[in-house]
Every structure is written in structure tokens, then in C-alpha cells.
Amino acid sequence: MKASIGLVTGLLLVLCWSHAFADSADRKTSAGSKSKVVEFAPEASLINANDDIDATGNCLEEIKNYCSDLTAGGSELADCISDHITESEAGTGDDVPHISDACREEVYQFKVQRDSNINLNVPLAKACKIDAETKCNVTWFFGYKAGQVIACLRDVKERVAPACKKELFKVQKDAAEDYRADPQLYEACKDDAANLCKDVKNGGGRVQACLRDKRMQLSWTCEEQLFRQEMENSDDIRLSVRLFSKCINDKKKFCPDVAPGNAKVKDCLEEHRTDPDFSEECKEEVDAMIERRVRDFRLDSRLRTVCETEIYSMCAYFGDLDSASGDASVVRCLQDFLEEITSPQCRDQVVKYQQLAAEDIRFDVPLADACYEDRVKLCSAIPPGSARVIRCLLKQRNSLGSKCRATLFDEEMRFSQNIDFQYPMRKACKLEISLFCKDVPHGEARVIRCLQDNKYQKEFTKECKEEVREYEMEAASDYRLNYRLNKACKEDVATLCHDVCKAEEGQVCGGTVLRCLTEKRDDIKSEACQKEVFYFEKMEVSDYRNDVILAAACRADVESYCKDVDPGNGAVHDCLRRNRAKLSETCRKEELILEEQEAENVELRPGILKSCKDERTMFCKNVAPGQARVFRCLAEKMGDADFGPTCRNEIIVKLHRRQANWKLDPPLRKACKPAVQRLCEAEDKQNSEEGYVYKCLIKNYLELDAGCQKELGRAMHMAFFVWQPGAILTSVCDEDITEQCLSKRPNMAKTPGAVGSCLASILEELAGKQAGAVYSGRTLSDECRAFADVAEPPNMKQAFEASLSVALLQSQLSVIESSTGVQMLNRDKQGNAQSVTLTGWTALLGMAAMVGLLIFGATFAYKYFTGRHDGYTLVVKKGGR
């Protein structure tokens, strides 16, 4: 036991002695004026014998004023004065330290000399001794060069001890302030600096800034070393001297709690650079930093770190990253593969770069390079930022060179997929996004669609609404700029509209493919594409400018008749249609085409949607939109007592409008299309609004198939149902109606269906006259009778009075309900009968069976007791007639 204790004690004594010896060795190597802490580096004579500036030299006054409590040695005084130099470079006002030029130069020269050999920097040598010997001892093979060990330690700074990293930062700061303190940079750039920046004062990072501004004139070795230093310093704002000095106040104001390192302060300043109180001089520096970053990803330490895997796997050819660096190729590569990036941190950084590109052309390298000459020629007076230059180029698309135009179009397609890439809209709609779209994920144009859906909400500001409209007009100019439609309809466009637009070199399709898709909507296979095409149709009917072809055709007409009309909510379309008789032929035809689309779906009719909201809920809530089903339901129900007059008038107006052209009646258009092509092609080609095709079909009624006859009869039935004098299809009967119907009941026309019922009665009398029935003497002209006969489906009076029969049936079942207490009818909230229950139908069948049984029994009994039961008679029909 005593032997073990003695052994342990001996070991401890040896260990303590060895540490004491090592410390003594370090002290010996740096004692007096000599230092050789790092063995493989040359021995150094300490500056001023104490590794510090001369306390009685050029900085005497500054030391008294700012560093009087410090003792010379270990760079204590030099570091103190250096900090005050930095403060004087960044600050303004009376409290800024005053450092003489002579003192500055003395400190700079001390740093320059000290950083040439690690053994001259005793604190660095001690802190980094082990790291230097294990990671940077290559002098045995390559020989020693000035600053070589320190340069190596900078390269591996992420893997060195914390104490070493701290001292290395001081060295980097020295070199960032004065390029002479970086031996490699100084050696590579001293000639360029002498030639290009000879009047630039040393210190404050000014020489490096001058060299960067004249990068195109630098020697290759200088440019390489300048970039190397910038990349090494990219993660800490304190090492970006000019940026730090220009932005220190903005850092205090906008990023007070953000610690330096990992590019966090730079990112914070970048985020706030467009804020109202952000200083212009700092914004210029931040913009310059971003511009350098987008041209080489290596200057963005955050992107370099979080996207390291993606960069090597997606953007490095054969694992060679050098082949992918420069010319912004890595950033563009990451943007191209954005959908495949799985790392959220990397994805966020790539999205940020795309966002910056959409905001400022300087941050979109391919676009900036492709459009440089066009920008100088066409947009030189437009300041960069806020997408102003990009919009300037867009407005002059046809004047751009082919390369610029094609690149601009490619960028537009990228920008269309995310609200983050629509800078003016994102800025103008900040409030609206928070109100209506706060839970909507960005990407896939979802927030943009949300803003479109809500743009008529009263909370929407004018600025936001205008930006949404601007986006919609751009999306309408070419289907490829409508991100959601382009993605959903890619296959259908290739199948149905592949030969419609052969746009090359950035030329837009001008709405031709969108027109093709709307015309061939029934042939679209993809459900997602059908939905997107329908949404586009809603955009068209809402704002005439979203129909590029119509807008071009009607430009002069809008200026003449509707220039003071707000373009939203379909108001311009309504204005043009009120002035239909005055429109140019091309505009009239385009409005007619749009009306054909509107007729398909009530959702495309803003007027009916607004006027008939309650009636649709009450009478047609279970009717799916499309193929004019909802409109047909409303038209059939408008005679109901609960049907509002506003909606009724809207329906009547649309029914009269249908008479102008057969294509405005979708069921008729579908059923009679073959017949029109066969019998009425000439009338159809006229695209008239005088009902020529209707009249042609009536003339050839007997040659129509049953489906077309049925739909034509329904259309004529509804035309008589809403008869007005002078209506296109029923005007042939105006004299007959006035003489035979209105002469006795002048107010008959005010009741929908009354005039039609009157004509039906006359037709029945005329039919009865031929059968010998009593005839009142009323008659119809041959032309009117032909039209009225078509409206008979097949019994016109029965059709017009069907509602009376239904009302009688409802009345009888109501009586049974009240007497038995059994529910016979389903009723709505207002108590109106909507349908017959199963119990009701059972009661009706029972009553019918009882009546039939009583009739049969009475007949049988009568025959039996009177002897009239003669058996059967065989009747044989002969051929012939």
C-alpha cells in the first residue's frame, strides 16, 4: 500500500516538473528579444523587445488618452490603439477618437511585421503551438515562406483549439484593415495597388476596396488572393472592414442582439436593408456584398455550409467543385434543383437568392449579364432595386435583344411560382397576406392564388389590388407565366395545342394557347388542368385585360366608351356590351366568344352570382355548376313566388341575350352542333347576333335529330316564356300576341309564362278545330305558328301549365298530411314543398290502385248483371296504310 502511494506521488512530481520545464522553455524562447515558441518556424526577435509598439513613439498622446491603464507588452498597447482606430473609422461626431496618421502608420507597421512570422506574435504562437505543429508543419518539404504558418492556420481555423481561433481572428482583423498585414495578399497585389490605388490611404480596408472596385484590371494572382481573403472573412462582419464601418449604426439599430459570426449580422442587415430608416451608405455596401455573393457562392459562408451536400451532389461535375464555381453557376444550379433539395436550411437559402434576384437585376447574374446593353440603352435612368429595372425591361420586351428577351422570359417563369419572388406584390400586399393568407404555405403560387381569390375584399388596399392585377395580366400574356396552369396543363397543351404557339427567343404566346385550352376544355384530360383553365376563365370575365386577344381587339372601343370604368368585377365587359351596337366588329366578336364561355358556368357570370346568391341557395343548392345547369335551374324556378325580382330580371335579360346567337345556349350548342354544321354552316359563319342559326334550325326542323329538336323546343319555349315585343326569336309573333292575347289582358306580359300559355291555348283550339271541336275564332299567322309549334314540347299548353298541375298535387298531399299527420312532402326552411316523400308516393300509389280497383269492380259487376260479357274480338291489321 505504501509502495503504491509512493509510486503515485513520484508520478505526480514528474508530471509537475515536466509542465514547469515546458513553461520555462517557452519563457526562455521568448525571453528578452527572442521568440521560438513554434519550433519549425524561424526564431524571431520581438518588436521593441516586448512584442508591442513603442510607448514613447508616435502614439504617445493616444496611449495617454485611451490606453493609460495598460502596460506595454504582448501587443496590449497596439491592440488598444487598433480598436480606437476602428472606432474612429466607423464613428461620427465629437466623441470619435482622434488618432494621428503617424500613430496609425506605426500601429499598421507593427501589425504587418508581427504577422509575417508566427513567432513574432507570441500570444498567437502560444495559443496555436499544438495546432501549428500537427496541422501546418510542411516547411520540411516546401521550405519556409513569410506568413506561411499563419496562412495555414487560417485555412484550418474551423478545426483549431478555441484559444487559437480567438488569436487567429485578431490576425485576420489586422489583415482585413491593412492588406500589407497579409503577406500573400501583399505580395500578389502590391504592384496593382501601386498602379491602381496609389492615392488610397492605407488602413480601414480601403486598398482592398479599391482593388475590388477595379477587379477587371487586376492581375490574376492579385484577384485570386483578394478573393481568398474575402472568402475567409465572409462569416464575420468585423472582418468586412468597409461594410462594418458603414453599417455600425444600422447594426446597433436593427440588429442589436445579433452576435457576430456565422454571417448572422450580415444576414440581419440584408433583411432590413429596405426598411425606411436604413442608412443609404450601409444599403450600398450591403447591396455590393450581395452582388459579390451571387456571383460566387463561396463568399456566402452560410450557403456554403448548409448546402454543402447539395452542392457536391448536384452541382459539382465528377466531384470537382472548381468546375462549378464562379459565374454564379452553383447558385443557378441549386435554383434549378430547388424541388429536389430536402434540407430545409439549404432550401431556405436558395429561395432567398431567388427572392433577391426577383428584387434587383444586379442580384440576377444571368439576367444582368444578358441584358446589360439593353439596360444601358432603355433603362439607364431607372435606379436598381424594387424590381424597377426588371419592370422597365418587361415594358419594352419587343425592343430587347434576343438574348435579353429570352433570359428575361425564363426568369419570369421562375418568379411566377412564389410570392417571395414577386417583390412589388409582396411589399404592397403585406397586410393582405397577414389577413387572408397567413396560414397558406409559400411556393406553388399558393399565396398568389389566395390574394387573387380575395382581391375584392373590402380590406384590400388599392396598392395590393393593383399589384395582383399586374400579375394576372402578365400571367394572361403567356400560359407559361401562369405557374399553376403551366404545371397542370403541360401534357394537355402538348396534346391539344402543340402547334398554336411557336414562341422563340423569349417571345410570348399572347394568349393563343390559353384561348386554345378554353375552346377545347371538353377534351382536356387532366382534372387539375380543367380547374386551372376554369380559374383563368374567371380571371377573363373579371378583368378584360386578362384576355389578351380581347383586350387588343377592344382597345379603341374601351377608350371610346369605357375609359372611366374600373376594369375589375367584369365592369368593362358590361360597359362594352351595353354599347354593343357601336363596337368594332373585331371587338364585338371577341365579346361574343367570351359570352359563350360565360354561358357554360354560372361561376363565370359576376352579375348572376351577385344578384342570385339567395335564389341559388334556395332552389339550386344541389345543382353542380357547369354545362349551364345552374342557370337552367334558376330559369325554371323563376316563376316561384319566393324568387326575388332582382335575380328574375337578371335571368330574363340573359334569356333574351341567348336568342342572339345559338352558341350562348350550351345544351343547344352541344345537341345541335352536327345539325348546324350540316344545315346552317353559312349562317353560323356570320357570327351574327340576329338569331340566324335558330331560324335556320326552325326552318329545317324535320331534318333535326330528336336531341336537337328537344333542345330547340326548350329554347323556343323559354323565349316565349319571357316574351317581350321586338325580341329576336319571338318578334314574328308580336302582332298575333298583341291582337289575340294582350287585347284582352294588357298586363299579361308582366307575368313570365303568361304569353306562352296564351299561345298554347290558341294552338290547342286550332288543333281542336280540325277535330270538330268548338272554335273561338282565334288564329295565328303561318310564320308565328311555325315558331310556336317548335316550342311545343310536345304539348305547349301542358308545359306552360305544368306548374299548375304540380301545385294541385301538392295541395292534395297537404290535405292528407293535415288529416293523417303523416309527412307526405319534403319542405325547405320557408315551408315550401320541394319533393314528395316515400310515404307520399306510397299514398299516391295506394289512391291510384283503389280508384282502379273500384272502376274495375264496377265495370265487371255491370257487365255481369246485364249480360254484356261477349268474350274477345281478334283484330288483324293489313299491310299497306
Short mmCIF file of C-alpha atoms in Angstrom, two decimals, residues 470-797:
data_model
loop_
_atom_site.label_atom_id
_atom_site.label_comp_id
_atom_site.label_asym_id
_atom_site.label_seq_id
_atom_site.Cartn_x
_atom_site.Cartn_y
_atom_site.Cartn_z
CA GLU A 470 -50.48 43.39 -62.73
CA TYR A 471 -49.55 39.78 -62.01
CA GLU A 472 -52.74 38.48 -63.62
CA MET A 473 -52.16 40.47 -66.79
CA GLU A 474 -48.64 39.10 -67.03
CA ALA A 475 -49.89 35.55 -66.44
CA ALA A 476 -52.53 36.07 -69.12
CA SER A 477 -49.95 37.16 -71.68
CA ASP A 478 -48.50 33.64 -71.86
CA TYR A 479 -49.70 30.43 -70.24
CA ARG A 480 -46.12 29.61 -69.19
CA LEU A 481 -46.14 32.64 -66.87
CA ASN A 482 -49.18 31.19 -65.09
CA TYR A 483 -47.24 28.78 -62.89
CA ARG A 484 -50.14 26.64 -61.69
CA LEU A 485 -51.77 26.35 -65.12
CA ASN A 486 -48.47 25.67 -66.86
CA LYS A 487 -47.67 22.87 -64.44
CA ALA A 488 -51.16 21.33 -64.51
CA CYS A 489 -51.66 21.57 -68.28
CA LYS A 490 -48.26 20.59 -69.65
CA GLU A 491 -49.48 17.31 -71.14
CA ASP A 492 -52.79 18.70 -72.41
CA VAL A 493 -51.02 21.63 -74.10
CA ALA A 494 -48.67 19.18 -75.81
CA THR A 495 -51.65 17.12 -76.98
CA LEU A 496 -54.24 19.75 -77.86
CA CYS A 497 -52.36 22.98 -78.56
CA HIS A 498 -48.85 21.98 -79.57
CA ASP A 499 -48.99 23.85 -82.88
CA VAL A 500 -50.68 27.01 -81.60
CA CYS A 501 -47.62 28.96 -80.47
CA LYS A 502 -44.08 28.54 -81.71
CA ALA A 503 -42.61 31.26 -79.49
CA GLU A 504 -38.85 31.51 -79.70
CA GLU A 505 -36.20 33.66 -78.03
CA GLY A 506 -38.50 34.90 -75.30
CA GLN A 507 -41.47 35.89 -77.47
CA VAL A 508 -44.76 35.50 -75.61
CA CYS A 509 -47.67 33.49 -76.99
CA GLY A 510 -50.08 36.38 -76.48
CA GLY A 511 -52.95 34.35 -75.07
CA THR A 512 -53.21 31.96 -78.04
CA VAL A 513 -52.55 28.78 -76.04
CA LEU A 514 -54.94 29.92 -73.32
CA ARG A 515 -57.60 30.51 -75.99
CA CYS A 516 -56.92 27.04 -77.39
CA LEU A 517 -57.39 25.45 -73.95
CA THR A 518 -60.67 27.28 -73.30
CA GLU A 519 -62.03 26.28 -76.70
CA LYS A 520 -61.04 22.64 -76.16
CA ARG A 521 -61.92 22.43 -72.48
CA ASP A 522 -64.12 19.37 -73.07
CA ASP A 523 -61.12 17.49 -74.45
CA ILE A 524 -58.81 18.25 -71.54
CA LYS A 525 -57.86 15.03 -69.75
CA SER A 526 -56.28 16.33 -66.56
CA GLU A 527 -58.71 17.36 -63.85
CA ALA A 528 -56.11 19.74 -62.44
CA CYS A 529 -55.77 21.38 -65.85
CA GLN A 530 -59.56 21.72 -66.16
CA LYS A 531 -59.64 23.53 -62.83
CA GLU A 532 -56.82 25.88 -63.79
CA VAL A 533 -58.38 26.69 -67.18
CA PHE A 534 -61.67 27.45 -65.44
CA TYR A 535 -59.86 29.72 -62.99
CA PHE A 536 -58.29 31.53 -65.91
CA GLU A 537 -61.75 32.00 -67.44
CA LYS A 538 -62.84 33.60 -64.18
CA MET A 539 -59.89 35.96 -64.50
CA GLU A 540 -61.01 36.85 -68.02
CA VAL A 541 -64.59 37.68 -67.12
CA SER A 542 -63.45 39.63 -64.08
CA ASP A 543 -60.97 41.88 -65.88
CA TYR A 544 -60.99 42.34 -69.64
CA ARG A 545 -57.21 42.93 -69.62
CA ASN A 546 -56.65 39.28 -68.68
CA ASP A 547 -57.98 38.25 -72.10
CA VAL A 548 -55.02 39.44 -74.15
CA ILE A 549 -56.68 38.84 -77.51
CA LEU A 550 -59.89 40.60 -76.49
CA ALA A 551 -58.01 43.48 -74.87
CA ALA A 552 -56.10 44.08 -78.12
CA ALA A 553 -59.25 43.87 -80.22
CA CYS A 554 -61.20 46.21 -77.94
CA ARG A 555 -58.52 48.75 -77.02
CA ALA A 556 -60.05 51.55 -79.12
CA ASP A 557 -63.59 50.66 -78.04
CA VAL A 558 -62.66 50.75 -74.37
CA GLU A 559 -61.02 54.12 -74.88
CA SER A 560 -64.13 55.44 -76.68
CA TYR A 561 -66.89 54.10 -74.45
CA CYS A 562 -65.46 52.77 -71.17
CA LYS A 563 -62.26 54.65 -70.36
CA ASP A 564 -63.56 55.80 -66.96
CA VAL A 565 -64.85 52.34 -65.95
CA ASP A 566 -62.93 50.37 -63.32
CA PRO A 567 -61.66 47.22 -65.10
CA GLY A 568 -62.45 44.85 -62.22
CA ASN A 569 -65.56 42.80 -61.43
CA GLY A 570 -66.45 42.48 -65.12
CA ALA A 571 -67.41 46.18 -65.30
CA VAL A 572 -65.68 46.85 -68.63
CA HIS A 573 -67.32 43.81 -70.21
CA ASP A 574 -70.70 45.11 -69.06
CA CYS A 575 -69.89 48.54 -70.48
CA LEU A 576 -68.85 47.12 -73.86
CA ARG A 577 -71.99 45.01 -74.05
CA ARG A 578 -74.19 48.00 -73.26
CA ASN A 579 -72.55 49.65 -76.26
CA ARG A 580 -72.66 46.51 -78.38
CA ALA A 581 -74.22 48.25 -81.38
CA LYS A 582 -71.32 50.73 -81.53
CA LEU A 583 -68.45 48.26 -81.16
CA SER A 584 -65.94 47.47 -83.85
CA GLU A 585 -66.55 44.12 -85.50
CA THR A 586 -63.41 42.53 -84.03
CA CYS A 587 -64.30 43.65 -80.51
CA ARG A 588 -67.92 42.50 -80.88
CA LYS A 589 -66.79 39.04 -81.97
CA GLU A 590 -64.32 38.74 -79.08
CA GLU A 591 -67.01 39.70 -76.55
CA LEU A 592 -69.31 37.11 -78.14
CA ILE A 593 -66.63 34.42 -77.72
CA LEU A 594 -66.27 35.36 -74.06
CA GLU A 595 -70.05 35.25 -73.59
CA GLU A 596 -70.01 31.71 -74.95
CA GLN A 597 -67.54 30.75 -72.20
CA GLU A 598 -69.62 32.53 -69.55
CA ALA A 599 -72.76 30.67 -70.62
CA GLU A 600 -71.17 27.36 -69.64
CA ASN A 601 -70.92 28.09 -65.94
CA VAL A 602 -72.74 30.45 -63.61
CA GLU A 603 -69.44 30.96 -61.77
CA LEU A 604 -68.28 32.94 -64.79
CA ARG A 605 -71.19 35.37 -64.55
CA PRO A 606 -70.46 38.01 -61.89
CA GLY A 607 -73.89 39.62 -62.34
CA ILE A 608 -75.85 36.44 -61.71
CA LEU A 609 -73.54 35.37 -58.88
CA LYS A 610 -74.24 38.63 -57.10
CA SER A 611 -77.95 39.02 -57.93
CA CYS A 612 -78.98 35.39 -57.49
CA LYS A 613 -76.95 34.32 -54.48
CA ASP A 614 -80.03 33.64 -52.29
CA GLU A 615 -82.07 32.04 -55.09
CA ARG A 616 -79.24 29.70 -55.96
CA THR A 617 -79.02 28.58 -52.34
CA MET A 618 -82.78 28.21 -52.03
CA PHE A 619 -83.65 26.48 -55.32
CA CYS A 620 -80.45 25.07 -56.83
CA LYS A 621 -78.04 24.35 -53.98
CA ASN A 622 -77.52 20.73 -55.04
CA VAL A 623 -77.04 21.56 -58.72
CA ALA A 624 -73.40 21.25 -59.77
CA PRO A 625 -72.07 24.15 -61.86
CA GLY A 626 -71.10 23.52 -65.46
CA GLN A 627 -72.94 22.95 -68.74
CA ALA A 628 -75.34 25.76 -67.79
CA ARG A 629 -77.07 23.54 -65.22
CA VAL A 630 -77.37 26.20 -62.51
CA PHE A 631 -78.67 28.80 -64.96
CA ARG A 632 -81.23 26.34 -66.30
CA CYS A 633 -82.36 25.55 -62.77
CA LEU A 634 -82.79 29.24 -61.95
CA ALA A 635 -84.67 29.85 -65.20
CA GLU A 636 -87.08 27.02 -64.44
CA LYS A 637 -87.68 28.28 -60.89
CA MET A 638 -88.05 31.99 -61.58
CA GLY A 639 -91.84 31.79 -61.62
CA ASP A 640 -91.82 30.79 -57.93
CA ALA A 641 -93.33 33.32 -55.56
CA ASP A 642 -90.14 33.32 -53.45
CA PHE A 643 -87.93 34.14 -56.42
CA GLY A 644 -86.51 37.64 -55.98
CA PRO A 645 -87.25 40.28 -58.64
CA THR A 646 -83.57 41.27 -59.00
CA CYS A 647 -82.50 37.73 -59.83
CA ARG A 648 -85.57 37.23 -62.05
CA ASN A 649 -84.70 40.30 -64.10
CA GLU A 650 -81.10 39.12 -64.43
CA ILE A 651 -82.26 35.72 -65.71
CA ILE A 652 -84.72 37.29 -68.14
CA VAL A 653 -82.00 39.55 -69.54
CA LYS A 654 -79.71 36.56 -70.07
CA LEU A 655 -82.52 34.53 -71.69
CA HIS A 656 -83.16 37.34 -74.15
CA ARG A 657 -79.45 37.59 -74.82
CA ARG A 658 -79.35 33.87 -75.64
CA GLN A 659 -81.67 34.50 -78.57
CA ALA A 660 -78.94 36.49 -80.34
CA ASN A 661 -76.67 33.51 -81.02
CA TRP A 662 -77.23 29.80 -80.60
CA LYS A 663 -73.76 29.32 -79.06
CA LEU A 664 -74.90 31.22 -75.95
CA ASP A 665 -77.13 28.22 -75.10
CA PRO A 666 -74.66 25.43 -74.14
CA PRO A 667 -77.14 22.48 -74.11
CA LEU A 668 -78.46 23.54 -77.53
CA ARG A 669 -74.93 24.07 -78.81
CA LYS A 670 -73.94 20.57 -77.79
CA ALA A 671 -77.09 18.84 -79.10
CA CYS A 672 -77.33 20.72 -82.41
CA LYS A 673 -73.67 21.14 -83.39
CA PRO A 674 -73.77 18.37 -86.07
CA ALA A 675 -77.04 19.76 -87.47
CA VAL A 676 -75.62 23.28 -87.66
CA GLN A 677 -72.53 22.03 -89.46
CA ARG A 678 -74.76 20.14 -91.89
CA LEU A 679 -77.64 22.54 -92.43
CA CYS A 680 -76.72 26.02 -91.19
CA GLU A 681 -72.97 26.43 -91.72
CA ALA A 682 -73.33 29.66 -93.70
CA GLU A 683 -75.46 31.28 -91.00
CA ASP A 684 -73.06 30.17 -88.29
CA LYS A 685 -70.01 31.65 -90.02
CA GLN A 686 -71.59 35.09 -89.87
CA ASN A 687 -71.23 35.10 -86.06
CA SER A 688 -74.29 37.29 -86.11
CA GLU A 689 -76.40 38.38 -83.18
CA GLU A 690 -79.70 38.19 -85.06
CA GLY A 691 -80.59 34.58 -84.29
CA TYR A 692 -79.88 33.37 -87.83
CA VAL A 693 -78.88 29.86 -86.77
CA TYR A 694 -82.01 29.48 -84.61
CA LYS A 695 -84.19 30.46 -87.57
CA CYS A 696 -82.29 28.11 -89.86
CA LEU A 697 -82.83 25.21 -87.43
CA ILE A 698 -86.55 26.01 -87.18
CA LYS A 699 -86.79 26.08 -90.96
CA ASN A 700 -85.16 22.62 -91.12
CA TYR A 701 -86.89 21.29 -88.00
CA LEU A 702 -88.00 18.00 -89.55
CA GLU A 703 -84.42 17.15 -90.54
CA LEU A 704 -83.11 17.50 -86.98
CA ASP A 705 -82.45 14.54 -84.73
CA ALA A 706 -84.59 14.07 -81.60
CA GLY A 707 -81.95 15.53 -79.25
CA CYS A 708 -81.60 18.73 -81.24
CA GLN A 709 -85.38 19.04 -81.65
CA LYS A 710 -85.81 18.72 -77.90
CA GLU A 711 -83.24 21.42 -77.07
CA LEU A 712 -84.54 23.73 -79.80
CA GLY A 713 -88.07 23.28 -78.44
CA ARG A 714 -86.84 24.12 -74.93
CA ALA A 715 -85.03 27.22 -76.19
CA MET A 716 -88.14 28.45 -78.04
CA HIS A 717 -90.30 27.58 -75.06
CA MET A 718 -88.13 29.80 -72.82
CA ALA A 719 -88.13 32.55 -75.46
CA PHE A 720 -91.95 32.67 -75.35
CA PHE A 721 -91.87 32.27 -71.55
CA VAL A 722 -90.06 35.63 -71.25
CA TRP A 723 -91.68 37.26 -74.30
CA GLN A 724 -91.09 40.93 -74.89
CA PRO A 725 -92.04 42.89 -78.00
CA GLY A 726 -89.22 43.01 -80.53
CA ALA A 727 -87.33 40.02 -79.11
CA ILE A 728 -85.12 38.33 -81.70
CA LEU A 729 -86.80 34.91 -81.86
CA THR A 730 -90.39 35.78 -80.97
CA SER A 731 -90.86 39.03 -82.90
CA VAL A 732 -92.61 37.07 -85.69
CA CYS A 733 -95.46 36.57 -83.22
CA ASP A 734 -95.65 40.14 -81.88
CA GLU A 735 -98.73 41.10 -83.94
CA ASP A 736 -100.53 37.86 -83.11
CA ILE A 737 -99.77 38.20 -79.41
CA THR A 738 -100.88 41.84 -79.34
CA GLU A 739 -104.13 41.03 -81.13
CA GLN A 740 -105.01 37.66 -79.65
CA CYS A 741 -103.60 37.89 -76.10
CA LEU A 742 -102.82 41.44 -74.98
CA SER A 743 -106.01 42.97 -76.32
CA LYS A 744 -107.96 41.33 -73.53
CA ARG A 745 -105.23 41.28 -70.87
CA PRO A 746 -102.79 44.17 -71.47
CA ASN A 747 -100.70 43.32 -68.36
CA MET A 748 -100.22 39.69 -69.33
CA ALA A 749 -96.61 40.24 -70.47
CA LYS A 750 -95.57 41.18 -66.94
CA THR A 751 -96.14 37.61 -65.77
CA PRO A 752 -93.46 35.17 -67.04
CA GLY A 753 -95.10 32.38 -69.00
CA ALA A 754 -98.49 34.05 -69.44
CA VAL A 755 -97.97 34.93 -73.10
CA GLY A 756 -96.67 31.46 -73.81
CA SER A 757 -99.71 29.93 -72.15
CA CYS A 758 -101.96 32.13 -74.30
CA LEU A 759 -100.26 30.92 -77.48
CA ALA A 760 -100.54 27.35 -76.27
CA SER A 761 -104.30 27.78 -75.82
CA ILE A 762 -104.63 29.09 -79.37
CA LEU A 763 -102.63 26.14 -80.72
CA GLU A 764 -104.93 23.73 -78.87
CA GLU A 765 -108.01 25.47 -80.27
CA LEU A 766 -106.60 25.24 -83.78
CA ALA A 767 -105.89 21.56 -83.24
CA GLY A 768 -109.39 21.07 -81.84
CA LYS A 769 -110.93 22.89 -84.82
CA GLN A 770 -109.59 20.20 -87.12
CA ALA A 771 -111.18 17.58 -84.88
CA GLY A 772 -114.56 19.38 -84.97
CA ALA A 773 -114.39 20.93 -81.53
CA VAL A 774 -115.85 24.30 -80.66
CA TYR A 775 -113.62 27.08 -82.07
CA SER A 776 -113.37 30.58 -80.63
CA GLY A 777 -112.08 32.14 -83.83
CA ARG A 778 -108.55 32.99 -82.59
CA THR A 779 -105.80 32.27 -85.10
CA LEU A 780 -102.05 32.68 -85.71
CA SER A 781 -100.06 33.68 -88.77
CA ASP A 782 -98.30 30.83 -90.54
CA GLU A 783 -94.83 32.10 -89.53
CA CYS A 784 -95.81 32.55 -85.88
CA ARG A 785 -97.48 29.17 -85.81
CA ALA A 786 -94.29 27.53 -87.15
CA PHE A 787 -92.27 29.06 -84.33
CA ALA A 788 -94.90 28.23 -81.70
CA ASP A 789 -95.14 24.63 -82.94
CA VAL A 790 -91.37 24.20 -82.37
CA ALA A 791 -91.82 25.47 -78.83
CA GLU A 792 -94.40 22.70 -78.18
CA PRO A 793 -92.57 20.03 -76.13
CA PRO A 794 -94.86 18.24 -77.45
CA ASN A 795 -97.86 19.91 -75.75
CA MET A 796 -97.06 23.59 -75.27
CA LYS A 797 -100.02 24.35 -73.03
#
